[in-house]
mmCIF file of C-alpha atoms in Angstrom:
data_model
loop_
_atom_site.group_PDB
_atom_site.id
_atom_site.type_symbol
_atom_site.label_atom_id
_atom_site.label_comp_id
_atom_site.label_asym_id
_atom_site.label_seq_id
_atom_site.Cartn_x
_atom_site.Cartn_y
_atom_site.Cartn_z
ATOM 1 C CA UNK O 1 22.514 82.257 183.834
ATOM 2 C CA UNK O 2 21.501 85.131 186.737
ATOM 3 C CA UNK O 3 19.460 83.377 189.047
ATOM 4 C CA UNK O 4 16.772 85.511 190.840
ATOM 5 C CA UNK O 5 14.368 84.468 193.460
ATOM 6 C CA UNK O 6 11.200 86.479 194.220
ATOM 7 C CA UNK O 7 9.960 86.241 197.862
ATOM 8 C CA UNK O 8 7.311 88.890 197.770
ATOM 9 C CA UNK O 9 3.594 88.387 196.431
ATOM 10 C CA UNK O 10 3.778 89.090 192.689
ATOM 11 C CA UNK O 11 0.656 89.307 190.065
ATOM 12 C CA UNK O 12 0.957 87.471 186.538
ATOM 13 C CA UNK O 13 1.614 90.731 184.875
ATOM 14 C CA UNK O 14 4.399 90.904 187.265
ATOM 15 C CA UNK O 15 6.037 88.040 186.543
ATOM 16 C CA UNK O 16 5.768 89.024 182.674
ATOM 17 C CA UNK O 17 7.819 92.398 183.518
ATOM 18 C CA UNK O 18 10.401 90.068 185.512
ATOM 19 C CA UNK O 19 10.981 87.453 183.141
ATOM 20 C CA UNK O 20 11.068 89.810 180.027
ATOM 21 C CA UNK O 21 14.171 91.817 181.491
ATOM 22 C CA UNK O 22 16.695 89.430 179.338
ATOM 23 C CA UNK O 23 17.175 85.598 178.561
ATOM 24 C CA UNK O 24 20.063 85.601 180.744
ATOM 25 C CA UNK O 25 17.791 85.785 183.720
ATOM 26 C CA UNK O 26 16.077 82.792 185.089
ATOM 27 C CA UNK O 27 13.455 83.768 188.012
ATOM 28 C CA UNK O 28 12.103 81.638 190.528
ATOM 29 C CA UNK O 29 8.879 82.341 192.593
ATOM 30 C CA UNK O 30 8.874 81.081 196.418
ATOM 31 C CA UNK O 31 7.245 82.770 199.123
ATOM 32 C CA UNK O 32 9.083 84.177 201.812
ATOM 33 C CA UNK O 33 7.768 82.058 204.651
ATOM 34 C CA UNK O 34 8.770 78.914 202.303
ATOM 35 C CA UNK O 35 12.105 80.167 201.822
ATOM 36 C CA UNK O 36 14.927 77.195 202.200
ATOM 37 C CA UNK O 37 18.228 76.877 202.491
ATOM 38 C CA UNK O 38 18.573 74.993 199.235
ATOM 39 C CA UNK O 39 16.320 77.933 197.589
ATOM 40 C CA UNK O 40 19.002 80.302 198.240
ATOM 41 C CA UNK O 41 22.579 78.563 197.455
ATOM 42 C CA UNK O 42 23.019 80.085 193.821
ATOM 43 C CA UNK O 43 20.892 82.967 193.968
ATOM 44 C CA UNK O 44 22.381 85.984 192.441
ATOM 45 C CA UNK O 45 19.413 88.275 193.584
ATOM 46 C CA UNK O 46 16.513 88.261 195.805
ATOM 47 C CA UNK O 47 13.292 90.254 195.071
ATOM 48 C CA UNK O 48 11.524 91.026 198.548
ATOM 49 C CA UNK O 49 12.048 90.945 202.384
ATOM 50 C CA UNK O 50 13.417 87.710 203.600
ATOM 51 C CA UNK O 51 14.017 86.436 207.267
ATOM 52 C CA UNK O 52 17.676 87.963 207.763
ATOM 53 C CA UNK O 53 18.513 85.102 209.229
ATOM 54 C CA UNK O 54 18.472 82.898 206.273
ATOM 55 C CA UNK O 55 20.540 85.182 204.249
ATOM 56 C CA UNK O 56 23.659 83.494 205.571
ATOM 57 C CA UNK O 57 23.079 81.007 203.011
ATOM 58 C CA UNK O 58 23.382 83.029 199.915
ATOM 59 C CA UNK O 59 26.733 82.597 199.200
ATOM 60 C CA UNK O 60 26.814 84.025 195.407
ATOM 61 C CA UNK O 61 24.203 86.880 196.414
ATOM 62 C CA UNK O 62 24.792 90.090 194.888
ATOM 63 C CA UNK O 63 21.921 92.216 195.470
ATOM 64 C CA UNK O 64 18.907 92.232 197.828
ATOM 65 C CA UNK O 65 16.262 94.040 196.643
ATOM 66 C CA UNK O 66 13.714 94.899 199.322
ATOM 67 C CA UNK O 67 10.188 95.558 198.894
ATOM 68 C CA UNK O 68 9.864 98.067 201.597
ATOM 69 C CA UNK O 69 11.541 101.183 201.856
ATOM 70 C CA UNK O 70 12.397 100.554 205.734
ATOM 71 C CA UNK O 71 15.561 98.605 206.176
ATOM 72 C CA UNK O 72 14.917 97.392 209.669
ATOM 73 C CA UNK O 73 16.981 94.399 210.381
ATOM 74 C CA UNK O 74 18.966 94.248 207.164
ATOM 75 C CA UNK O 75 21.609 96.931 207.773
ATOM 76 C CA UNK O 76 23.438 95.220 210.897
ATOM 77 C CA UNK O 77 27.152 93.988 210.383
ATOM 78 C CA UNK O 78 27.276 90.239 209.148
ATOM 79 C CA UNK O 79 23.605 90.237 207.917
ATOM 80 C CA UNK O 80 24.287 90.562 204.078
ATOM 81 C CA UNK O 81 26.814 87.999 202.820
ATOM 82 C CA UNK O 82 30.506 89.914 201.571
ATOM 83 C CA UNK O 83 30.066 91.151 198.532
ATOM 84 C CA UNK O 84 26.420 91.634 198.444
ATOM 85 C CA UNK O 85 24.589 95.256 198.505
ATOM 86 C CA UNK O 86 21.315 96.199 199.996
ATOM 87 C CA UNK O 87 18.826 98.371 197.688
ATOM 88 C CA UNK O 88 15.062 99.397 199.029
ATOM 89 C CA UNK O 89 12.029 100.503 197.371
ATOM 90 C CA UNK O 90 11.911 104.049 198.515
ATOM 91 C CA UNK O 91 10.016 105.498 194.978
ATOM 92 C CA UNK O 92 7.185 103.262 195.244
ATOM 93 C CA UNK O 93 5.411 104.528 198.545
ATOM 94 C CA UNK O 94 5.172 108.159 198.320
ATOM 95 C CA UNK O 95 1.976 108.542 196.241
ATOM 96 C CA UNK O 96 -0.195 106.210 198.537
ATOM 97 C CA UNK O 97 1.046 107.234 201.616
ATOM 98 C CA UNK O 98 1.134 110.859 201.074
ATOM 99 C CA UNK O 99 -2.513 110.514 200.098
ATOM 100 C CA UNK O 100 -3.255 108.348 203.100
ATOM 101 C CA UNK O 101 -1.959 111.609 205.118
ATOM 102 C CA UNK O 102 -3.822 114.274 203.414
ATOM 103 C CA UNK O 103 -7.194 112.160 204.023
ATOM 104 C CA UNK O 104 -6.313 111.763 207.863
ATOM 105 C CA UNK O 105 -5.434 115.426 208.289
ATOM 106 C CA UNK O 106 -8.592 116.571 206.433
ATOM 107 C CA UNK O 107 -10.623 113.969 208.491
ATOM 108 C CA UNK O 108 -9.461 115.235 211.577
ATOM 109 C CA UNK O 109 -9.507 119.374 210.948
ATOM 110 C CA UNK O 110 -13.099 118.950 209.541
ATOM 111 C CA UNK O 111 -13.834 116.474 212.404
ATOM 112 C CA UNK O 112 -15.362 114.139 210.136
ATOM 113 C CA UNK O 113 -14.343 111.256 212.626
ATOM 114 C CA UNK O 114 -16.815 113.118 214.743
ATOM 115 C CA UNK O 115 -19.480 113.217 212.446
ATOM 116 C CA UNK O 116 -19.276 109.939 211.876
ATOM 117 C CA UNK O 117 -19.380 108.864 215.578
ATOM 118 C CA UNK O 118 -22.697 111.055 215.829
ATOM 119 C CA UNK O 119 -23.994 109.295 212.240
ATOM 120 C CA UNK O 120 -23.271 105.754 214.121
ATOM 121 C CA UNK O 121 -25.678 107.221 216.856
ATOM 122 C CA UNK O 122 -28.249 108.780 214.254
ATOM 123 C CA UNK O 123 -27.274 112.048 215.793
ATOM 124 C CA UNK O 124 -28.211 115.191 213.813
ATOM 125 C CA UNK O 125 -25.131 117.527 215.472
ATOM 126 C CA UNK O 126 -23.353 120.392 214.862
ATOM 127 C CA UNK O 127 -19.695 119.865 215.942
ATOM 128 C CA UNK O 128 -18.482 123.285 215.759
ATOM 129 C CA UNK O 129 -15.723 125.345 213.954
ATOM 130 C CA UNK O 130 -13.387 123.400 211.854
ATOM 131 C CA UNK O 131 -9.528 124.274 210.653
ATOM 132 C CA UNK O 132 -8.100 124.387 207.463
ATOM 133 C CA UNK O 133 -4.900 123.200 205.215
ATOM 134 C CA UNK O 134 -4.844 126.588 203.719
ATOM 135 C CA UNK O 135 -3.008 129.127 205.651
ATOM 136 C CA UNK O 136 -1.361 126.400 207.573
ATOM 137 C CA UNK O 137 2.692 125.731 208.511
ATOM 138 C CA UNK O 138 3.742 121.954 208.008
ATOM 139 C CA UNK O 139 6.617 120.578 209.413
ATOM 140 C CA UNK O 140 7.505 117.420 208.007
ATOM 141 C CA UNK O 141 10.292 115.292 209.727
ATOM 142 C CA UNK O 142 11.921 112.940 207.514
ATOM 143 C CA UNK O 143 12.041 114.184 204.247
ATOM 144 C CA UNK O 144 12.355 111.299 201.685
ATOM 145 C CA UNK O 145 10.114 109.736 198.893
ATOM 146 C CA UNK O 146 7.120 109.715 201.478
ATOM 147 C CA UNK O 147 7.885 113.155 203.120
ATOM 148 C CA UNK O 148 8.713 114.737 199.882
ATOM 149 C CA UNK O 149 5.106 113.755 198.164
ATOM 150 C CA UNK O 150 3.503 114.797 201.363
ATOM 151 C CA UNK O 151 5.028 118.101 201.193
ATOM 152 C CA UNK O 152 4.013 118.769 197.581
ATOM 153 C CA UNK O 153 0.453 118.180 197.996
ATOM 154 C CA UNK O 154 0.116 120.434 201.374
ATOM 155 C CA UNK O 155 2.342 122.966 199.493
ATOM 156 C CA UNK O 156 -0.459 122.631 196.552
ATOM 157 C CA UNK O 157 -3.480 122.889 199.322
ATOM 158 C CA UNK O 158 -1.701 126.267 200.712
ATOM 159 C CA UNK O 159 0.169 124.908 203.357
ATOM 160 C CA UNK O 160 3.750 126.621 204.461
ATOM 161 C CA UNK O 161 5.977 123.308 204.464
ATOM 162 C CA UNK O 162 9.383 123.283 206.520
ATOM 163 C CA UNK O 163 11.041 119.844 205.965
ATOM 164 C CA UNK O 164 13.871 118.257 207.862
ATOM 165 C CA UNK O 165 16.109 115.657 206.610
ATOM 166 C CA UNK O 166 20.020 114.601 206.946
ATOM 167 C CA UNK O 167 20.922 116.379 203.719
ATOM 168 C CA UNK O 168 19.782 120.169 203.088
ATOM 169 C CA UNK O 169 21.060 120.409 199.737
ATOM 170 C CA UNK O 170 18.560 120.936 196.930
ATOM 171 C CA UNK O 171 15.409 122.364 198.371
ATOM 172 C CA UNK O 172 12.417 122.282 196.650
ATOM 173 C CA UNK O 173 10.432 124.947 195.361
ATOM 174 C CA UNK O 174 7.574 123.959 197.259
ATOM 175 C CA UNK O 175 9.288 123.953 200.595
ATOM 176 C CA UNK O 176 9.835 127.328 202.442
ATOM 177 C CA UNK O 177 12.885 126.155 204.739
ATOM 178 C CA UNK O 178 14.968 122.972 204.794
ATOM 179 C CA UNK O 179 16.539 122.072 207.937
ATOM 180 C CA UNK O 180 18.825 119.195 209.708
ATOM 181 C CA UNK O 181 17.862 117.802 213.303
ATOM 182 C CA UNK O 182 19.985 120.150 214.878
ATOM 183 C CA UNK O 183 16.369 122.570 214.469
ATOM 184 C CA UNK O 184 14.485 119.906 215.190
ATOM 185 C CA UNK O 185 13.058 121.990 218.423
ATOM 186 C CA UNK O 186 13.119 125.082 217.236
ATOM 187 C CA UNK O 187 10.777 123.778 213.875
ATOM 188 C CA UNK O 188 8.522 122.224 216.472
ATOM 189 C CA UNK O 189 7.145 125.537 217.781
ATOM 190 C CA UNK O 190 5.063 127.255 215.122
ATOM 191 C CA UNK O 191 3.835 124.090 213.139
ATOM 192 C CA UNK O 192 -0.049 123.591 212.800
ATOM 193 C CA UNK O 193 0.863 120.233 211.646
ATOM 194 C CA UNK O 194 3.677 117.836 212.389
ATOM 195 C CA UNK O 195 4.464 114.916 210.148
ATOM 196 C CA UNK O 196 7.216 112.091 210.718
ATOM 197 C CA UNK O 197 8.146 109.637 208.210
ATOM 198 C CA UNK O 198 11.382 108.675 210.094
ATOM 199 C CA UNK O 199 12.529 105.151 209.832
ATOM 200 C CA UNK O 200 12.992 103.008 212.856
ATOM 201 C CA UNK O 201 16.563 103.636 214.149
ATOM 202 C CA UNK O 202 18.840 103.986 217.469
ATOM 203 C CA UNK O 203 18.737 107.652 216.306
ATOM 204 C CA UNK O 204 14.837 108.277 215.793
ATOM 205 C CA UNK O 205 13.786 105.831 218.835
ATOM 206 C CA UNK O 206 11.412 108.136 220.806
ATOM 207 C CA UNK O 207 12.529 111.431 219.291
ATOM 208 C CA UNK O 208 8.697 112.433 219.919
ATOM 209 C CA UNK O 209 8.919 112.493 223.533
ATOM 210 C CA UNK O 210 7.094 114.694 226.168
ATOM 211 C CA UNK O 211 9.576 117.501 225.731
ATOM 212 C CA UNK O 212 8.811 117.120 221.993
ATOM 213 C CA UNK O 213 5.037 117.592 222.609
ATOM 214 C CA UNK O 214 5.542 120.211 224.989
ATOM 215 C CA UNK O 215 7.431 122.000 222.667
ATOM 216 C CA UNK O 216 4.678 121.653 219.797
ATOM 217 C CA UNK O 217 2.357 124.459 218.844
ATOM 218 C CA UNK O 218 -0.987 124.342 221.099
ATOM 219 C CA UNK O 219 -3.611 122.721 219.113
ATOM 220 C CA UNK O 220 -1.290 121.287 216.572
ATOM 221 C CA UNK O 221 -1.994 118.059 214.790
ATOM 222 C CA UNK O 222 0.507 115.361 214.831
ATOM 223 C CA UNK O 223 0.692 112.455 212.127
ATOM 224 C CA UNK O 224 3.186 109.281 212.177
ATOM 225 C CA UNK O 225 3.578 107.222 208.943
ATOM 226 C CA UNK O 226 7.074 106.476 209.693
ATOM 227 C CA UNK O 227 8.163 103.699 212.547
ATOM 228 C CA UNK O 228 6.108 103.855 215.612
ATOM 229 C CA UNK O 229 9.198 103.431 217.587
ATOM 230 C CA UNK O 230 10.193 107.119 216.887
ATOM 231 C CA UNK O 231 7.177 107.940 218.915
ATOM 232 C CA UNK O 232 6.704 107.670 222.733
ATOM 233 C CA UNK O 233 3.008 106.244 223.354
ATOM 234 C CA UNK O 234 2.380 107.321 226.341
ATOM 235 C CA UNK O 235 3.632 110.863 226.076
ATOM 236 C CA UNK O 236 1.635 111.119 222.780
ATOM 237 C CA UNK O 237 -1.323 109.854 224.891
ATOM 238 C CA UNK O 238 -0.902 112.649 227.637
ATOM 239 C CA UNK O 239 -0.750 115.479 224.881
ATOM 240 C CA UNK O 240 -4.208 114.312 223.511
ATOM 241 C CA UNK O 241 -5.668 113.781 226.599
ATOM 242 C CA UNK O 242 -4.867 116.890 227.901
ATOM 243 C CA UNK O 243 -5.809 118.770 224.621
ATOM 244 C CA UNK O 244 -2.306 119.916 223.947
ATOM 245 C CA UNK O 245 -2.728 118.460 220.709
ATOM 246 C CA UNK O 246 -6.035 118.945 218.788
ATOM 247 C CA UNK O 247 -6.075 115.670 217.042
ATOM 248 C CA UNK O 248 -3.109 112.631 215.718
ATOM 249 C CA UNK O 249 -3.449 110.339 213.168
ATOM 250 C CA UNK O 250 -1.251 107.398 213.194
ATOM 251 C CA UNK O 251 -0.765 104.354 210.719
ATOM 252 C CA UNK O 252 2.386 102.818 213.101
ATOM 253 C CA UNK O 253 2.531 102.404 216.830
ATOM 254 C CA UNK O 254 4.934 101.021 219.836
ATOM 255 C CA UNK O 255 4.212 98.555 220.377
ATOM 256 C CA UNK O 256 2.689 97.315 217.023
ATOM 257 C CA UNK O 257 -0.046 95.613 216.576
ATOM 258 C CA UNK O 258 -1.221 98.026 219.491
ATOM 259 C CA UNK O 259 -2.740 95.940 222.266
ATOM 260 C CA UNK O 260 -6.699 96.155 222.714
ATOM 261 C CA UNK O 261 -5.665 97.412 226.341
ATOM 262 C CA UNK O 262 -3.398 100.170 225.303
ATOM 263 C CA UNK O 263 -5.018 103.485 226.145
ATOM 264 C CA UNK O 264 -4.268 105.309 222.938
ATOM 265 C CA UNK O 265 -7.178 103.571 221.637
ATOM 266 C CA UNK O 266 -9.482 105.298 223.981
ATOM 267 C CA UNK O 267 -7.815 108.897 223.228
ATOM 268 C CA UNK O 268 -9.874 111.642 221.621
ATOM 269 C CA UNK O 269 -8.942 113.006 218.330
ATOM 270 C CA UNK O 270 -7.112 109.991 217.212
ATOM 271 C CA UNK O 271 -7.141 108.351 213.850
ATOM 272 C CA UNK O 272 -5.628 104.581 214.382
ATOM 273 C CA UNK O 273 -4.875 102.587 211.375
ATOM 274 C CA UNK O 274 -3.255 99.140 211.420
ATOM 275 C CA UNK O 275 -0.024 100.033 209.353
ATOM 276 C CA UNK O 276 -1.863 100.246 205.955
ATOM 277 C CA UNK O 277 -1.105 103.445 204.111
ATOM 278 C CA UNK O 278 1.574 101.592 202.098
ATOM 279 C CA UNK O 279 1.822 97.798 201.569
ATOM 280 C CA UNK O 280 0.272 96.614 198.554
ATOM 281 C CA UNK O 281 -3.289 98.316 199.119
ATOM 282 C CA UNK O 282 -2.772 100.854 196.342
ATOM 283 C CA UNK O 283 -1.988 98.720 192.955
ATOM 284 C CA UNK O 284 0.326 101.371 191.678
ATOM 285 C CA UNK O 285 2.332 100.896 195.023
ATOM 286 C CA UNK O 286 3.279 97.300 193.810
ATOM 287 C CA UNK O 287 3.618 98.183 190.365
ATOM 288 C CA UNK O 288 6.377 100.586 191.189
ATOM 289 C CA UNK O 289 7.913 98.008 193.499
ATOM 290 C CA UNK O 290 8.241 95.698 190.322
ATOM 291 C CA UNK O 291 9.632 98.254 188.159
ATOM 292 C CA UNK O 292 12.686 99.387 191.062
ATOM 293 C CA UNK O 293 13.245 95.462 190.913
ATOM 294 C CA UNK O 294 13.327 95.434 187.273
ATOM 295 C CA UNK O 295 15.442 97.850 186.472
ATOM 296 C CA UNK O 296 18.108 96.664 189.203
ATOM 297 C CA UNK O 297 17.939 92.903 187.545
ATOM 298 C CA UNK O 298 18.680 94.852 184.352
ATOM 299 C CA UNK O 299 21.669 96.848 185.572
ATOM 300 C CA UNK O 300 23.216 93.435 186.833
ATOM 301 C CA UNK O 301 23.048 91.989 183.470
ATOM 302 C CA UNK O 302 24.490 95.015 181.891
ATOM 303 C CA UNK O 303 26.866 95.156 184.620
ATOM 304 C CA UNK O 304 25.570 98.720 185.613
ATOM 305 C CA UNK O 305 25.417 100.582 188.862
ATOM 306 C CA UNK O 306 22.135 99.559 190.576
ATOM 307 C CA UNK O 307 19.716 101.943 191.923
ATOM 308 C CA UNK O 308 18.124 102.683 195.668
ATOM 309 C CA UNK O 309 21.026 101.164 197.062
ATOM 310 C CA UNK O 310 20.955 101.647 201.003
ATOM 311 C CA UNK O 311 23.710 103.238 203.005
ATOM 312 C CA UNK O 312 24.521 100.897 205.517
ATOM 313 C CA UNK O 313 25.102 103.199 208.375
ATOM 314 C CA UNK O 314 21.870 105.444 208.155
ATOM 315 C CA UNK O 315 19.214 102.795 206.898
ATOM 316 C CA UNK O 316 18.257 105.570 204.153
ATOM 317 C CA UNK O 317 18.747 105.176 200.502
ATOM 318 C CA UNK O 318 22.097 107.004 199.360
ATOM 319 C CA UNK O 319 22.057 110.336 198.410
ATOM 320 C CA UNK O 320 18.548 111.344 200.155
#
């Protein structure tokens, strides 16, 4: 019997999917905050994000299936028991987060945030010229599931898309050019919209610093839905305050949660959301995570290769 421990939130319909995989699978549900060492002793699969410190008790673990695309805290040496592999939920979040990105960039470009403020003051006032996605140039830094979903939508709306990722093979038709990080600075110069979907790693830490913002086009827009640590918050504030950037949308910040006294709250033309573009806010995201987990449990039963395996050095899903 293959023992599966589910520590993420699930609905009844999700339980039906997981429990219907095979009569060789035994599924137990324990919220991550209530998991004990005893719950982990015989478990072969964990579905959901668990405190990494507890994994030392998982002597029989074969697969840790995260409910997140990010792998922060799980890829360090010694975190996973010997013989266990890590899989993430890449593929589940692209729809929700890319739509969030589209919504925020349109809000900024059409000055809807300013009109909302006028509405709150009962003020009928023309806020002047707006800009358009059509005819713009978009740079996407971090071109996995989320970045590619965003790029596809921006292209459909008339933007010329450039992307940066580790592997430049298999360029999608909707991308005008594909680059590696070696071209990062050069790619910044012509982009009207710069979006980062990068994970939080030592390589991405404060990648978007003063030098990066200085190299961006005057009047560009900036979006961060990856990790807050990829951005120097002080440098972002300076770029907004000086008018170097026309606007910014950040769903993640550094620090996070963003303290009430952080100056970013008061910056002009910035939209701040509290890390909500993903999660389970869109039900389809929740459903997709369960489908990924169910496939991998089925692969375990059938002794097949797992999907969504993570490269422990980069923190990305393999073959991305």
